[in-house]
XYZ file of C-alpha atoms in Angstrom:
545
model
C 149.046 60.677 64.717
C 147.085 57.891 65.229
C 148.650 53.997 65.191
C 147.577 50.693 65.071
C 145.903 48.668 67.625
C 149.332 47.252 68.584
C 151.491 50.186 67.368
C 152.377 51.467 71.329
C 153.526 47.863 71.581
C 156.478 48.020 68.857
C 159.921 47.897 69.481
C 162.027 51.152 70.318
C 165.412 52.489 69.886
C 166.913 52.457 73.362
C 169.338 53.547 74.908
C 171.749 51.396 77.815
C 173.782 53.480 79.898
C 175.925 51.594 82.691
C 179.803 51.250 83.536
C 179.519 47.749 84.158
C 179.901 45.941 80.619
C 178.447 42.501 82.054
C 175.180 44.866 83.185
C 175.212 46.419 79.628
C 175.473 43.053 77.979
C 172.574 41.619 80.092
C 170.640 44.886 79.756
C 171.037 44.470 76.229
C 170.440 41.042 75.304
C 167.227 41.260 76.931
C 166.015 44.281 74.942
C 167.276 42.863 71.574
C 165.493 39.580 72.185
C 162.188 41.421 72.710
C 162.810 42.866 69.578
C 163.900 46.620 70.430
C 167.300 48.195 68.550
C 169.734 49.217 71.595
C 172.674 51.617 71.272
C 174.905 51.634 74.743
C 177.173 53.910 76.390
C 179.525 53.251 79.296
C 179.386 57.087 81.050
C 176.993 59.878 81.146
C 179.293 61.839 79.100
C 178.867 59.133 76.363
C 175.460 59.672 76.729
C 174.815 62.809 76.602
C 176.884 62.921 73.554
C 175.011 60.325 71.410
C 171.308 62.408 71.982
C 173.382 65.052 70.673
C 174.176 63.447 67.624
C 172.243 64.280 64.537
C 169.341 61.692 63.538
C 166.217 60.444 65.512
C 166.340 60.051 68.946
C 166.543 56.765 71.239
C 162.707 56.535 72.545
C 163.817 56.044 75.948
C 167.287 55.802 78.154
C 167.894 53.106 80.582
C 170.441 55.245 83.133
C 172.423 53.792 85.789
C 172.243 55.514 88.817
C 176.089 54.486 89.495
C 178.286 56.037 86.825
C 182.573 57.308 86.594
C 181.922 60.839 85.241
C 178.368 61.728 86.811
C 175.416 60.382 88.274
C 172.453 58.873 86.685
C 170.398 61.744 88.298
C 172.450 64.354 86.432
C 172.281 62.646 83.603
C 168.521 62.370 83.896
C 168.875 66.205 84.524
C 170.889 67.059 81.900
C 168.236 65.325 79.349
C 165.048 66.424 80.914
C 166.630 69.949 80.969
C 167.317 69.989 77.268
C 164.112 70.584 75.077
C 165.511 68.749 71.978
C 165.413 65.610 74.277
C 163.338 66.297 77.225
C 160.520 63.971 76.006
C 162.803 60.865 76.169
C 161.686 58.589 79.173
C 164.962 58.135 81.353
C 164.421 54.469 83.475
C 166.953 54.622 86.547
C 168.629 51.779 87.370
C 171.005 50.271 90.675
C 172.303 47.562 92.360
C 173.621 49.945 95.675
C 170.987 53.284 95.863
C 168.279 50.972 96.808
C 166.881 52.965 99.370
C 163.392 54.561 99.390
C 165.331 58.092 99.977
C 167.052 57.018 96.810
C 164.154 55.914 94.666
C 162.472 59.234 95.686
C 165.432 61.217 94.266
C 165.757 59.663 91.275
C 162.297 60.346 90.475
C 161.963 64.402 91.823
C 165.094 64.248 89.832
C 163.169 63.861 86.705
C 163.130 59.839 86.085
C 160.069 58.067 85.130
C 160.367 55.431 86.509
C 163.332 53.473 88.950
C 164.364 49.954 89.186
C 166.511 47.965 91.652
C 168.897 45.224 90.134
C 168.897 42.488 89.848
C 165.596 43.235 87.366
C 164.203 39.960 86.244
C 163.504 40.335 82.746
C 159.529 40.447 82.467
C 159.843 43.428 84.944
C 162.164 45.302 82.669
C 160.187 44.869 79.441
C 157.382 45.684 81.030
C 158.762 48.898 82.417
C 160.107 49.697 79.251
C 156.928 49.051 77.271
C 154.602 50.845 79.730
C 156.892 54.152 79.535
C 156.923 54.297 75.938
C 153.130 53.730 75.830
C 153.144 56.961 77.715
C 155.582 58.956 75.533
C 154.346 57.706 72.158
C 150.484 58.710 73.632
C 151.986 62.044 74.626
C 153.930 62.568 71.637
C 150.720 62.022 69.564
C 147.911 63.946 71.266
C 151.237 66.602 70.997
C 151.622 66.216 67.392
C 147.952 66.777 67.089
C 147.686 69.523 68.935
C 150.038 70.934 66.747
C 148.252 70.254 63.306
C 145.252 71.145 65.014
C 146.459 74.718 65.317
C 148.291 74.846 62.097
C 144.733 73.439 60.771
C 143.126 76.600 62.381
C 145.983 79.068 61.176
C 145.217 77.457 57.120
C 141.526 77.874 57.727
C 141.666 81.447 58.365
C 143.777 81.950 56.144
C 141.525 80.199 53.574
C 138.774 82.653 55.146
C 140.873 85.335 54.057
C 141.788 84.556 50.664
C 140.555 87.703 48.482
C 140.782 85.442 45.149
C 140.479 81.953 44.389
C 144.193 82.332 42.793
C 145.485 82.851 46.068
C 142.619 80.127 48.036
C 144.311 77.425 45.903
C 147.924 78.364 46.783
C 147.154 78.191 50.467
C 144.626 75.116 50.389
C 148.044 73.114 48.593
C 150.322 74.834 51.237
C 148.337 74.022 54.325
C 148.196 70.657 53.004
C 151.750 69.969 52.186
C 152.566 71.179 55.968
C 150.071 69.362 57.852
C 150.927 66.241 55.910
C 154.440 67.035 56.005
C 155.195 66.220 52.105
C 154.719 67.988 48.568
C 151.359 68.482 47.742
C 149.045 70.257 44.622
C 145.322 71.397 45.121
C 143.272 71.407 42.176
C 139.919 74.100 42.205
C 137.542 75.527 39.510
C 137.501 79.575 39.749
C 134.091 81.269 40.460
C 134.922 83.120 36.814
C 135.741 79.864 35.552
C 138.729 77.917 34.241
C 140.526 75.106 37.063
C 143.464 76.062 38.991
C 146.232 73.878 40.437
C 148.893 74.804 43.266
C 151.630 72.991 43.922
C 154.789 73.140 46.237
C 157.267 71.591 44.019
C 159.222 73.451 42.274
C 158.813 73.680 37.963
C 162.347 72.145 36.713
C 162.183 74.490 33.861
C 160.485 77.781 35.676
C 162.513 80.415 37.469
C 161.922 80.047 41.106
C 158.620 80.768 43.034
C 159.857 82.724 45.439
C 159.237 79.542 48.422
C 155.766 79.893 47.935
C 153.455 77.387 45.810
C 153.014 77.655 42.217
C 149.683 78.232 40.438
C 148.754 77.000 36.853
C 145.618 76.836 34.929
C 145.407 73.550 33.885
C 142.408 71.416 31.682
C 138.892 71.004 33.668
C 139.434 68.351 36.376
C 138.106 66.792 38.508
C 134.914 66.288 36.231
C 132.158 67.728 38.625
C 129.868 64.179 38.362
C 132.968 61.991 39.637
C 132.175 60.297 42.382
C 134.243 61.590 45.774
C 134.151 58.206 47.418
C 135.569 56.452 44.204
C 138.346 59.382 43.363
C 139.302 59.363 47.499
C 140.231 55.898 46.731
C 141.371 55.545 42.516
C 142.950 58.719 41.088
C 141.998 59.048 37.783
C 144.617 57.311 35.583
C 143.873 59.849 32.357
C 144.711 62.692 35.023
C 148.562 64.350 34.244
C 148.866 67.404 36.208
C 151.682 69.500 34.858
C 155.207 69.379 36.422
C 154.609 66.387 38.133
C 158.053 65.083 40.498
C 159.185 61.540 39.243
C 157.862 59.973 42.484
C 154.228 60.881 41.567
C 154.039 60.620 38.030
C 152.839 56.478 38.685
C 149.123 56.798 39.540
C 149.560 54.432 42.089
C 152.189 56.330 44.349
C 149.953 59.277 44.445
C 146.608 59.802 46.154
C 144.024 62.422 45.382
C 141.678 63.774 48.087
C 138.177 65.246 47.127
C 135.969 68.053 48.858
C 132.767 69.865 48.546
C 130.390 72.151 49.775
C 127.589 71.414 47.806
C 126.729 67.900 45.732
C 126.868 69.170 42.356
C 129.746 71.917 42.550
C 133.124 71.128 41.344
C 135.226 69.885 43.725
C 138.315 71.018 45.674
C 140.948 68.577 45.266
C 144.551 67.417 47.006
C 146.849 65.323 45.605
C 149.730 63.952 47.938
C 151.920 60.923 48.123
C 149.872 57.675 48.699
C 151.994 57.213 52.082
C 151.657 60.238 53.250
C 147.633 59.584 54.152
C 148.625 57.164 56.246
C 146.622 57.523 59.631
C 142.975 58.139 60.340
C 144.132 61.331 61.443
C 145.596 62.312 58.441
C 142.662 61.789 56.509
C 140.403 63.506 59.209
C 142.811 66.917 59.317
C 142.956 66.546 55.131
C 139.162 66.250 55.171
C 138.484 69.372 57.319
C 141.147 71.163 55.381
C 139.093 70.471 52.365
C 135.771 71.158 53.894
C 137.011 74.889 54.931
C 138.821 75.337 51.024
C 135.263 74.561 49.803
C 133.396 76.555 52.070
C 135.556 79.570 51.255
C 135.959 78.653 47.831
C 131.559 78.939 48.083
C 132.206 82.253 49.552
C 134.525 83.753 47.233
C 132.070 82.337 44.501
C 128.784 83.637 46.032
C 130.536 87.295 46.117
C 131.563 86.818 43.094
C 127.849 86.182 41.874
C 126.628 88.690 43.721
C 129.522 91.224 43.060
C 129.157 90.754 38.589
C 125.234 91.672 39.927
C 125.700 94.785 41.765
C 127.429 95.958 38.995
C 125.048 95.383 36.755
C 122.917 96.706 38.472
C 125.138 99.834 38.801
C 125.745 100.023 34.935
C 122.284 100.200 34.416
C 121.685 103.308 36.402
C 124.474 105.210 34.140
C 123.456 106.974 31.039
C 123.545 104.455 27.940
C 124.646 107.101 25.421
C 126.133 110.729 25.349
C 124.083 113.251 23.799
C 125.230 115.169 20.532
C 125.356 118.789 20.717
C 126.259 121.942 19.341
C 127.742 122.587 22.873
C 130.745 120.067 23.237
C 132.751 117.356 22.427
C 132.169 114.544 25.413
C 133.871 111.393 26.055
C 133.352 109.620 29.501
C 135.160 106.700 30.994
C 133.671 104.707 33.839
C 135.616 102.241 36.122
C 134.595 100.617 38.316
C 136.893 99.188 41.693
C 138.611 96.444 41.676
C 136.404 92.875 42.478
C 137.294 92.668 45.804
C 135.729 96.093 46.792
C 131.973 96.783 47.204
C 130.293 98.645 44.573
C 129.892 102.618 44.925
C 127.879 105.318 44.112
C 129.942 107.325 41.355
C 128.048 108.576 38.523
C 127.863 111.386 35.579
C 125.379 112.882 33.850
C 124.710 114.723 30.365
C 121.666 116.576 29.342
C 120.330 118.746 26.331
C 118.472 121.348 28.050
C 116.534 124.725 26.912
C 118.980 126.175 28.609
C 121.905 124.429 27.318
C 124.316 121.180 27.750
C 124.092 120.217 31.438
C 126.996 117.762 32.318
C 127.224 116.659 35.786
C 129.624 114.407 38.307
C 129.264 113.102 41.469
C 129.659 110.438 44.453
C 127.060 109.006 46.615
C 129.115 108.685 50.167
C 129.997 104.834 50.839
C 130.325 101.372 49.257
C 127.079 99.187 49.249
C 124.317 98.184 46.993
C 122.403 100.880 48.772
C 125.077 103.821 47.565
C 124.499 102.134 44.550
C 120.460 102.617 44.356
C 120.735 106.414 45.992
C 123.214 107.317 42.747
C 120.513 106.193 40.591
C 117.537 107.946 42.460
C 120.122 111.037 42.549
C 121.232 110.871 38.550
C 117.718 110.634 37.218
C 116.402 113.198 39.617
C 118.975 115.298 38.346
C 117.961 114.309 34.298
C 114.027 115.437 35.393
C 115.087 118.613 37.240
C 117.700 119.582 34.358
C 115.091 118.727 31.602
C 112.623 121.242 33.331
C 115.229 124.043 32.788
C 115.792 124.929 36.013
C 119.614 126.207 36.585
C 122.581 123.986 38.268
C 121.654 125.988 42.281
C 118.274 125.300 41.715
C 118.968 121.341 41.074
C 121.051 120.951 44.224
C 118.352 122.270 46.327
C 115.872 120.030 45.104
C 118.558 117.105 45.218
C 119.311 117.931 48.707
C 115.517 118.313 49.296
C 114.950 114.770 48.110
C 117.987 113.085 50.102
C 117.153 114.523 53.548
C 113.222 113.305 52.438
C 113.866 109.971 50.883
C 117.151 108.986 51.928
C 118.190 110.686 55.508
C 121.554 110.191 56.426
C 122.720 109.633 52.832
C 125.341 112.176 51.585
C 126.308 113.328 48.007
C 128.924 115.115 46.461
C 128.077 116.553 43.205
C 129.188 119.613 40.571
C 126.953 120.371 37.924
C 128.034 122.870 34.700
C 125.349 124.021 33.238
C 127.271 124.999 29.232
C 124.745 128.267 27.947
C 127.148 129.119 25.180
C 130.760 127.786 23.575
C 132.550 130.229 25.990
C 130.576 130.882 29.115
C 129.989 127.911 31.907
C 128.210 128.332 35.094
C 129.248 126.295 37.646
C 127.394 124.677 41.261
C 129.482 122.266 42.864
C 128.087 120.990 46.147
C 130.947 119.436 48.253
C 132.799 117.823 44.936
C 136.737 117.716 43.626
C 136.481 121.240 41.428
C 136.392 120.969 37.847
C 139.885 121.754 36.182
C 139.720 123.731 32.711
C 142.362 123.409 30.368
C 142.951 126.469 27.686
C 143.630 125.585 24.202
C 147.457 126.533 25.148
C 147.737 124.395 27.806
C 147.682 126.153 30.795
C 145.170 124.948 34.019
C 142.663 126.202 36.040
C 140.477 124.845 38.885
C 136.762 126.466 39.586
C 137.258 126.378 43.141
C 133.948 127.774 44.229
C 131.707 124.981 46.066
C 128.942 124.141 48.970
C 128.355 122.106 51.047
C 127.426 118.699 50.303
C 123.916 117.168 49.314
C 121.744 115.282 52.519
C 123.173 117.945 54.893
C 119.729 120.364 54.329
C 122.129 123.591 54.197
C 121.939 126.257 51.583
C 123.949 126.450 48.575
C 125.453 129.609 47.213
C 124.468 130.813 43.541
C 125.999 129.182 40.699
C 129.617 131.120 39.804
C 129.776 132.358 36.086
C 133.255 131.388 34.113
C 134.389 132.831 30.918
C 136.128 130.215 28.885
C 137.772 130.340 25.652
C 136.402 127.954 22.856
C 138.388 124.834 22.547
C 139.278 124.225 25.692
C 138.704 121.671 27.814
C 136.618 120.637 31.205
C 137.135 117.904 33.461
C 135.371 116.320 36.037
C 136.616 113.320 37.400
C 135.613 111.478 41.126
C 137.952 110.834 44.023
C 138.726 107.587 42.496
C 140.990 109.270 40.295
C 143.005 111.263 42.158
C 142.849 110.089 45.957
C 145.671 107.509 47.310
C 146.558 106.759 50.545
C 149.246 108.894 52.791
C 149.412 111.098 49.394
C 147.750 115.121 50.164
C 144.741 115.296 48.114
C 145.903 119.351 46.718
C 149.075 117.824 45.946
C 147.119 114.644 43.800
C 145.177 118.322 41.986
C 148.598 119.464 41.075
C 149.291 116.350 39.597
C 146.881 115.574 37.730
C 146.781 119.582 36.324
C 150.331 118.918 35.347
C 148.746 115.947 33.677
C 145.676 117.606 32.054
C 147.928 120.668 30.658
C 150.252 117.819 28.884
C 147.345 115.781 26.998
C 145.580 116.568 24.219
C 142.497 118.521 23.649
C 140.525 115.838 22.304
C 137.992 114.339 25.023
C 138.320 110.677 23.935
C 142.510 110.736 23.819
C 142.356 112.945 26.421
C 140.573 110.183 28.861
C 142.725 107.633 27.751
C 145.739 109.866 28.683
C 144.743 110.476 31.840
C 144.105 106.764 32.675
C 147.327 105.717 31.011
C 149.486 108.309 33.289
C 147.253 108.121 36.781
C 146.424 104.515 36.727
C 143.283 103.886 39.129
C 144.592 101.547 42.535
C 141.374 99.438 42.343
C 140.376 101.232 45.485
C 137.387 103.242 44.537
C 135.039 103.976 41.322
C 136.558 106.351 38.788
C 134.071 108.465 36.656
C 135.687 110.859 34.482
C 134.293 113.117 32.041
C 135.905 115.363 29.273
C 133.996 118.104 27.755
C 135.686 120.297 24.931
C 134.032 123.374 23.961
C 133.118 124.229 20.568
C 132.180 127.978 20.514
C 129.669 127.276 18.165
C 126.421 126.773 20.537
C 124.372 129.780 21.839
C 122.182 130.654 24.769
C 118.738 130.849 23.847
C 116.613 133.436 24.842
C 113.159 132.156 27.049
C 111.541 132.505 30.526
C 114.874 130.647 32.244
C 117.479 132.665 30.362
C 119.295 134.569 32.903
């Protein structure tokens, strides 16, 4: 980190290593006058010991080459070949290996830097303060190098942050390690409300688990507040909740500000006032900022555009269920979770000459565009179906339109075409089958199908079913039914097992189903539940067949 002006000039702990206690003592005095703190030892195995010793380090080692137990090379050695202190400067010193063969050992021996006694003083402090010049500068640009990449680690994590929940937990944690204290980050949520992390721990909550703790907490920072003015004066009014004792005074604590753009609410830190101490802690607490807000912007742009896909997607969906003769119809319509694109699942009922026509299907992906091919799909399918013409017909002319309009697009669809209360006629082009459910419980899939819409292949006559009034047909979308590493006929059996143990009525029946195969957030789920009354009737026209 960054230091004063004169910072590489202050005094050091050092260490005096030499036999000879009249050296030591002049060694000594010499250093302690300048100002430095000095800690001797009389043999290298002294030496060695105290680095080993638990605390901070001397900041450099004064060695005499001439020692009982070892020389001042293998001491050097030893503590350039240990990594806990192989940063510490080691300064030979001797009276007798004076030599140039000498000098040059001592320093391919790992010294950095070799003087011949007797050393007049203003050559010894100036050795001493030109070597730790050198190891402070070191240790710094090391030290930064370090938060640099930590820096980068936070920021993609930031980047990857699927909620703003989890953005604020990581913008307090990168913080508290790159400033090497507790620290709380303060954000307002794209769906509103302010959210604070923090990395102490509640005194009267169970524990977090090591990671930080998120609250909702009252709207601050105000989004007019000027940044310059908060960097520098905290808001005295301000209480976040569980503060620690040592930053409940408004003047040990120090709150950081960062935006995107001018007039969003900010992003905001709050650390111990020493802990900002450097201009490099308040550049690497700036950029940390900068890359919460920016990815804070991000999660609150998808967010936007995210509550307008679906929307958009609601609005291609029927508004209301028709009442017929027919069925009984409930529908229930979820979409995925926030953090996954939109689809292209959609259902369909119509009141036909011919009778009810109730429909499911998937448009193939997850995009606004899936989105806008369900809705050319489902009202193509409403014009066809209100012209009479039976479920085969409608997937040719589907599939007509897709590899016309939309090449490339796929669909998975199965329309039911009801003509009386116990007679269905089924076309399913590529889609899960429709289960049936007898009024005594027992299941049974209409496994009959084509091959899916876009692909410009035939499809096979619709296949007749007999059914026997009151019971009930479902068609439901992968969303439903599909999970990961699970066999999709095993996920049927399921949910027949399921079906056969709910109730007959459409509207408890969905809410069942739901209740016992709980969506993963994954994918769309449209499901549709159609009981039969026995009471409608196939009328008799041109399209009767």
């Amino acid at each position: 980190m960054t230091l004063p002006l004169d910072a590489d000039n202050r005094p050091a702990h050092i260490l005096v290593v030499d036999d000879a206690p009249t050296n030591r003592y002049v060694l000594a005095t010499t250093l302690r006058r300048a100002g430095h703190e000095v800690v001797e030892a009389e043999d290298g195995t002294g030496a060695l010991e105290l680095l080993d010793r638990p605390g901070p380090l001397p900041e450099l080692a004064i060695v005499d080459v001439r020692l009982p137990d070892m020389t001042g090379f293998e001491v050097c050695e030893r503590i350039k070949g240990n990594p806990a202190t192989a940063a510490v400067p080691v300064i030979n010193i001797s009276a007798s290996a004076i030599t140039v063969d000498d000098r040059a050992q001592g320093l391919y021996r790992g010294a950095d830097a070799y003087l011949v006694e007797p050393i007049a003083a203003d050559e010894l402090l100036a050795t001493v303060l030109a070597n730790l010049r050198y190891a402070r500068a070191r240790r710094r640009a090391e030290l930064l190098a370090d938060r640099l990449s930590l820096l980068n680690r936070t920021t993609l994590a930031l980047y990857s942050a699927a909620d703003a929940h989890e953005l604020a937990g990581v913008v307090a944690e990168g913080a508290a390690t790159l400033l090497r204290c507790e620290a709380a980050a303060f954000l307002t949520a794209p769906e509103g409300g302010v959210l604070v992390a923090h990395t102490w721990q509640d005194p009267d909550a169970p524990a977090a688990g090591g990671g930080p703790v998120v609250h909702a907490v009252p709207a601050w920072p105000h989004p007019g507040e000027d940044p310059a003015r908060a960097r520098q004066s905290p808001p005295a009014a301000f209480e976040p909740p569980c503060l620690p004792p040592h930053l409940k005074d408004p003047e040990g604590r120090r709150t950081t500000l960062g935006r995107a753009k001018p007039h969003r609410p900010p992003i905001a830190v709050l650390t111990p006032a020493e802990a900002v101490a450097t201009p490099d802690d308040e550049q690497l607490l700036d950029q940390l900022l900068q890359a919460g807000a920016l990815a804070l912007e991000a999660l609150r742009s998808y967010s936007e555009e995210h509550a307008l896909a679906l929307t958009l997607q609601r609005s291609f969906l029927p508004e209301s269920l028709p009442e017929t003769p027919y069925a009984d119809l409930a529908v229930r319509y979820l979409p995925a979770s926030q953090h996954t694109e939109i689809g292209g699942d959609f259902y369909e009922a119509v009141d036909t000459p011919e009778g009810l026509v109730v429909a499911v299907g998937d448009v193939a992906g997850h995009s606004l565009d899936a989105a806008m091919v369900m809705g050319q799909v489902r009202h193509a399918l409403r014009a066809y179906a209100v012209e009479g013409h039976p479920p085969e017909v409608i997937l040719e002319r589907l599939d007509h339109l897709l590899t016309s309009v939309e090449p490339g697009a796929t669909v998975t669809l199965c329309i039911v075409l009801i003509e009386s209360g116990d007679t269905l006629r089924v076309a399913n082009a590529g889609h899960l089958p429709p289960l049936v459910r007898n009024p005594d419980g027992s299941t049974f899939y209409i496994d009959e199908h084509g091959p899916l819409l876009g692909l410009g292949l035939p499809h096979p006559p619709a296949h007749r079913v007999a059914v026997t009034p009151g019971s009930l047909l479902l068609l439901v979308t992968d969303g439903l039914v599909e999970r990961r590493h699970v066999n999709l006929q095993d996920s049927l059996r399921t949910l027949a097992s399921v079906v056969g143990r709910t109730t007959s009525d459409p509207e408890e029946a969905c809410t069942q189903l739901l209740e016992r195969l709980p969506a993963d957030g994954s994918d769309d789920v449209a499901l549709m539940a159609v009981r039969l009354t026995g009471t409608g009737s196939r009328p008799a026209g041109p399209h009767a067949r």
